[in-house]
CSV table of C-alpha atoms in Angstrom, one decimal:
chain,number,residue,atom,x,y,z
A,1,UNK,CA,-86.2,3.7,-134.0
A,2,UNK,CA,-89.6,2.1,-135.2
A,3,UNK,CA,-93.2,3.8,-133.9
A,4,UNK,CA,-93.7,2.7,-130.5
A,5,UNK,CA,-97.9,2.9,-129.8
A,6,UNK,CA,-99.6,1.8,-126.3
A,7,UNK,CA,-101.8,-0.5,-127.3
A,8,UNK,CA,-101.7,-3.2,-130.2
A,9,UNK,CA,-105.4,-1.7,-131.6
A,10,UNK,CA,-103.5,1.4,-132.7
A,11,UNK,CA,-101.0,-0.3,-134.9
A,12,UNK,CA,-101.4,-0.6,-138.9
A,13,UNK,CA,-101.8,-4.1,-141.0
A,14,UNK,CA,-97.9,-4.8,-140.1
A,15,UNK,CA,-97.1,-4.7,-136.3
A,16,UNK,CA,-93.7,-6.0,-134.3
A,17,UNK,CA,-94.7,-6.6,-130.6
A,18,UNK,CA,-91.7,-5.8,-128.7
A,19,UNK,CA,-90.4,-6.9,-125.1
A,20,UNK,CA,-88.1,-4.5,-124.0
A,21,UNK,CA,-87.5,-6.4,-120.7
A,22,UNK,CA,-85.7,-9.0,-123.0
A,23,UNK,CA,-84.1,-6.7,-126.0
A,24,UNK,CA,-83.5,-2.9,-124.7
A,25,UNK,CA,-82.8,-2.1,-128.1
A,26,UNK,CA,-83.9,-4.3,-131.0
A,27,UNK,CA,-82.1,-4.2,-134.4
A,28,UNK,CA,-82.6,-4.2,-138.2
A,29,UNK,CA,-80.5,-5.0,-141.4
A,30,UNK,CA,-79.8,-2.9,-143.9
A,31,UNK,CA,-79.9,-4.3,-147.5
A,32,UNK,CA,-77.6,-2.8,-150.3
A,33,UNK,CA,-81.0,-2.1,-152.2
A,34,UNK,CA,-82.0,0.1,-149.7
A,35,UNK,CA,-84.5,-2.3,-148.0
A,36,UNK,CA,-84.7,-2.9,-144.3
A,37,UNK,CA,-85.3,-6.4,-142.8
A,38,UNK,CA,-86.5,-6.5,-139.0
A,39,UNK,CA,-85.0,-7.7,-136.7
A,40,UNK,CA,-86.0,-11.6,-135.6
A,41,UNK,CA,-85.5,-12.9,-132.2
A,42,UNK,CA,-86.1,-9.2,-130.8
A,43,UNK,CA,-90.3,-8.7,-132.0
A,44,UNK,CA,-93.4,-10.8,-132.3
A,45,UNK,CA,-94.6,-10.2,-135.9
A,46,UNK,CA,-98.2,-9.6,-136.3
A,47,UNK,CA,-99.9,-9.4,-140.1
A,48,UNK,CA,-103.4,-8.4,-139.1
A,49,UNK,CA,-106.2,-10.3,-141.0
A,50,UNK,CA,-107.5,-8.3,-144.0
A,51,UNK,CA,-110.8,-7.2,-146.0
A,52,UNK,CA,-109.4,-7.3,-149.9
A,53,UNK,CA,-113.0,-7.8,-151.0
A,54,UNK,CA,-116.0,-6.6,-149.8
A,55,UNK,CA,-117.7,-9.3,-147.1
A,56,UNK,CA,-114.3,-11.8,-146.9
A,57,UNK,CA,-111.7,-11.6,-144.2
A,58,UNK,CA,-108.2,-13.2,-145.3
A,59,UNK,CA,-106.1,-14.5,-142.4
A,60,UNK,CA,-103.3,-12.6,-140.9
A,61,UNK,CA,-100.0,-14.7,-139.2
A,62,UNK,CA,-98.4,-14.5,-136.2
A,63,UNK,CA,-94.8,-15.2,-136.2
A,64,UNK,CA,-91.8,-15.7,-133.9
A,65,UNK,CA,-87.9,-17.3,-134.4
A,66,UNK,CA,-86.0,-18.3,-132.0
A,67,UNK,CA,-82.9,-20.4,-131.7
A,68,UNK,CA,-80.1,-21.1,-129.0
A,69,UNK,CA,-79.3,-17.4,-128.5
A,70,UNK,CA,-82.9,-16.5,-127.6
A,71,UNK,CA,-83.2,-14.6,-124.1
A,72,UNK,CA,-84.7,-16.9,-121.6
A,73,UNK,CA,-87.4,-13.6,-120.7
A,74,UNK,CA,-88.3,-14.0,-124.4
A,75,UNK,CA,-89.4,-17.0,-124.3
A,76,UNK,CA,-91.5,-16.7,-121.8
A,77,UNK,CA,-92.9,-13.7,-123.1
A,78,UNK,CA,-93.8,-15.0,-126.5
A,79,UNK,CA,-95.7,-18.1,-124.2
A,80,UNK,CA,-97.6,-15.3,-122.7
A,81,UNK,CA,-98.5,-13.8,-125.8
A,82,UNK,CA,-99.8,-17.2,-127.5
A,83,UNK,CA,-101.9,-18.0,-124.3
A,84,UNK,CA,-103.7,-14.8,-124.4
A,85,UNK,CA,-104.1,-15.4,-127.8
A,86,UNK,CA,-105.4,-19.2,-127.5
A,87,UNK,CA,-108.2,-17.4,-124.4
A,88,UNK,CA,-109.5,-15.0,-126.8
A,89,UNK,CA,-109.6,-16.7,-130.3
A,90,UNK,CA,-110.9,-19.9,-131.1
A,91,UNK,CA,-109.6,-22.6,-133.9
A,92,UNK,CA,-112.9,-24.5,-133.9
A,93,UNK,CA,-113.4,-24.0,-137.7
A,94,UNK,CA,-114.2,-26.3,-141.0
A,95,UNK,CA,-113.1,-26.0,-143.9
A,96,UNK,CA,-116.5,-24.4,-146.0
A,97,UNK,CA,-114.6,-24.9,-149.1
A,98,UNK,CA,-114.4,-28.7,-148.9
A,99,UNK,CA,-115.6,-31.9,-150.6
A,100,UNK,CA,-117.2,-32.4,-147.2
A,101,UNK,CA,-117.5,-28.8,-145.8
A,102,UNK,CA,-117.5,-30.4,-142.0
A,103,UNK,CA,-113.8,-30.8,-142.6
A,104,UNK,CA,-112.1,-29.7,-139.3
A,105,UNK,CA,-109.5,-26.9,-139.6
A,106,UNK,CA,-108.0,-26.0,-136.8
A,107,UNK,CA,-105.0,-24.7,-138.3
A,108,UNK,CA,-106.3,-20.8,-137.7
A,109,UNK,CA,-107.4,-19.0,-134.9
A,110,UNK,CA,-110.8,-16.8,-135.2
A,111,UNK,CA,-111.5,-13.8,-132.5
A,112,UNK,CA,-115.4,-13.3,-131.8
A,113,UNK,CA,-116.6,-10.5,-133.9
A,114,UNK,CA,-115.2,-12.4,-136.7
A,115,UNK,CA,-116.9,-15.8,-135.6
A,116,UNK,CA,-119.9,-14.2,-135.1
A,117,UNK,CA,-120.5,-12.7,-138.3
A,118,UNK,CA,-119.3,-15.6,-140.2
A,119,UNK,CA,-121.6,-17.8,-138.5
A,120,UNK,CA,-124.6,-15.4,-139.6
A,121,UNK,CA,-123.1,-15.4,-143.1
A,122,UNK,CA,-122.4,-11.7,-142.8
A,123,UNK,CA,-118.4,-12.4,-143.4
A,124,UNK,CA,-116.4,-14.6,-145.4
A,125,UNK,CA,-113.2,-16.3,-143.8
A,126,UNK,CA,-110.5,-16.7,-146.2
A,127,UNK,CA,-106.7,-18.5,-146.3
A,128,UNK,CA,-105.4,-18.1,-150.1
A,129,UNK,CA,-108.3,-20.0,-151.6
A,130,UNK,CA,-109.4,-22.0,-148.7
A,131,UNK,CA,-112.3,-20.9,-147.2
A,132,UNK,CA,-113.8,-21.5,-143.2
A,133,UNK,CA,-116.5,-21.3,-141.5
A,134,UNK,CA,-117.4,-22.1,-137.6
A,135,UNK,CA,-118.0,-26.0,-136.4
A,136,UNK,CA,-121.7,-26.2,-136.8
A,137,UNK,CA,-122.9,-26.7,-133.4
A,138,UNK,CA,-120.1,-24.6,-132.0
A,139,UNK,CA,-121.0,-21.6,-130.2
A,140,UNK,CA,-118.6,-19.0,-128.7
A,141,UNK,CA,-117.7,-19.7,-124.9
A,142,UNK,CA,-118.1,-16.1,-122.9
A,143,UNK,CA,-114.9,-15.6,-121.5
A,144,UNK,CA,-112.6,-13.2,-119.6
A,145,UNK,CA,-109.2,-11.9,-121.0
A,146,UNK,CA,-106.7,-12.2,-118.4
């Protein structure tokens, strides 16, 4: 049985958000070295972004699979989950590390601390060696979780 917490701040760098309304139960593998894979159509996986050096935030991933056996309720879940995502990050980035570092990436999403302090140049946004900044000119909408 994996940690349940009640809120998605109290989880660690690797987090599995689970819909129990879909999967009562949710299931892993065993490998024969020991090693556990999660389960896949049962959890949203979440690798929180990460300070590896002092002043530069590397991206984190969301991830979900699904395929013809997926629960309907899923679905929909996982839809829920990316729209409150898309309200309360932003992709309006460039790529800083450019030839032209106006490039447009929106490829990764951004929440508002981290925006904030990279547009002071207090914070350093990083994807492997690919580094972003905010669209100059852009400035962070105020808005209301739903």
């Amino acid at each position: 049985m994996p940690t349940v917490r009640e809120s998605i701040l109290d989880c660690g760098r690797i987090s599995g958000i689970w819909y129990q309304g879909a999967y009562p139960k949710i299931r892993g593998r065993r490998r024969d070295n020991g090693a556990i894979d999660g389960p896949e159509r049962e959890i949203v996986q979440w690798l929180r972004s990460q300070v590896r050096s002092p002043g530069v935030l590397h991206s984190g991933r969301w991830a979900y699979s699904q395929d013809e056996f997926t629960d309907p309720a899923m679905v929909k879940f996982v839809d829920r989950i990316w729209r409150i995502l898309s309200k309360v990050t932003t992709n309006r980035m460039r790529r800083a590390s450019a030839n032209d570092p106006h490039s447009p990436e929106h490829g990764f999403r951004v929440g508002s601390s981290a925006f904030e302090q990279s547009a002071a140049g207090d914070l350093e946004l990083a994807a492997n060696a690919l580094r972003l900044a905010p669209e100059v000119g852009y400035v962070w909408p105020q808005r209301r979780i739903p």
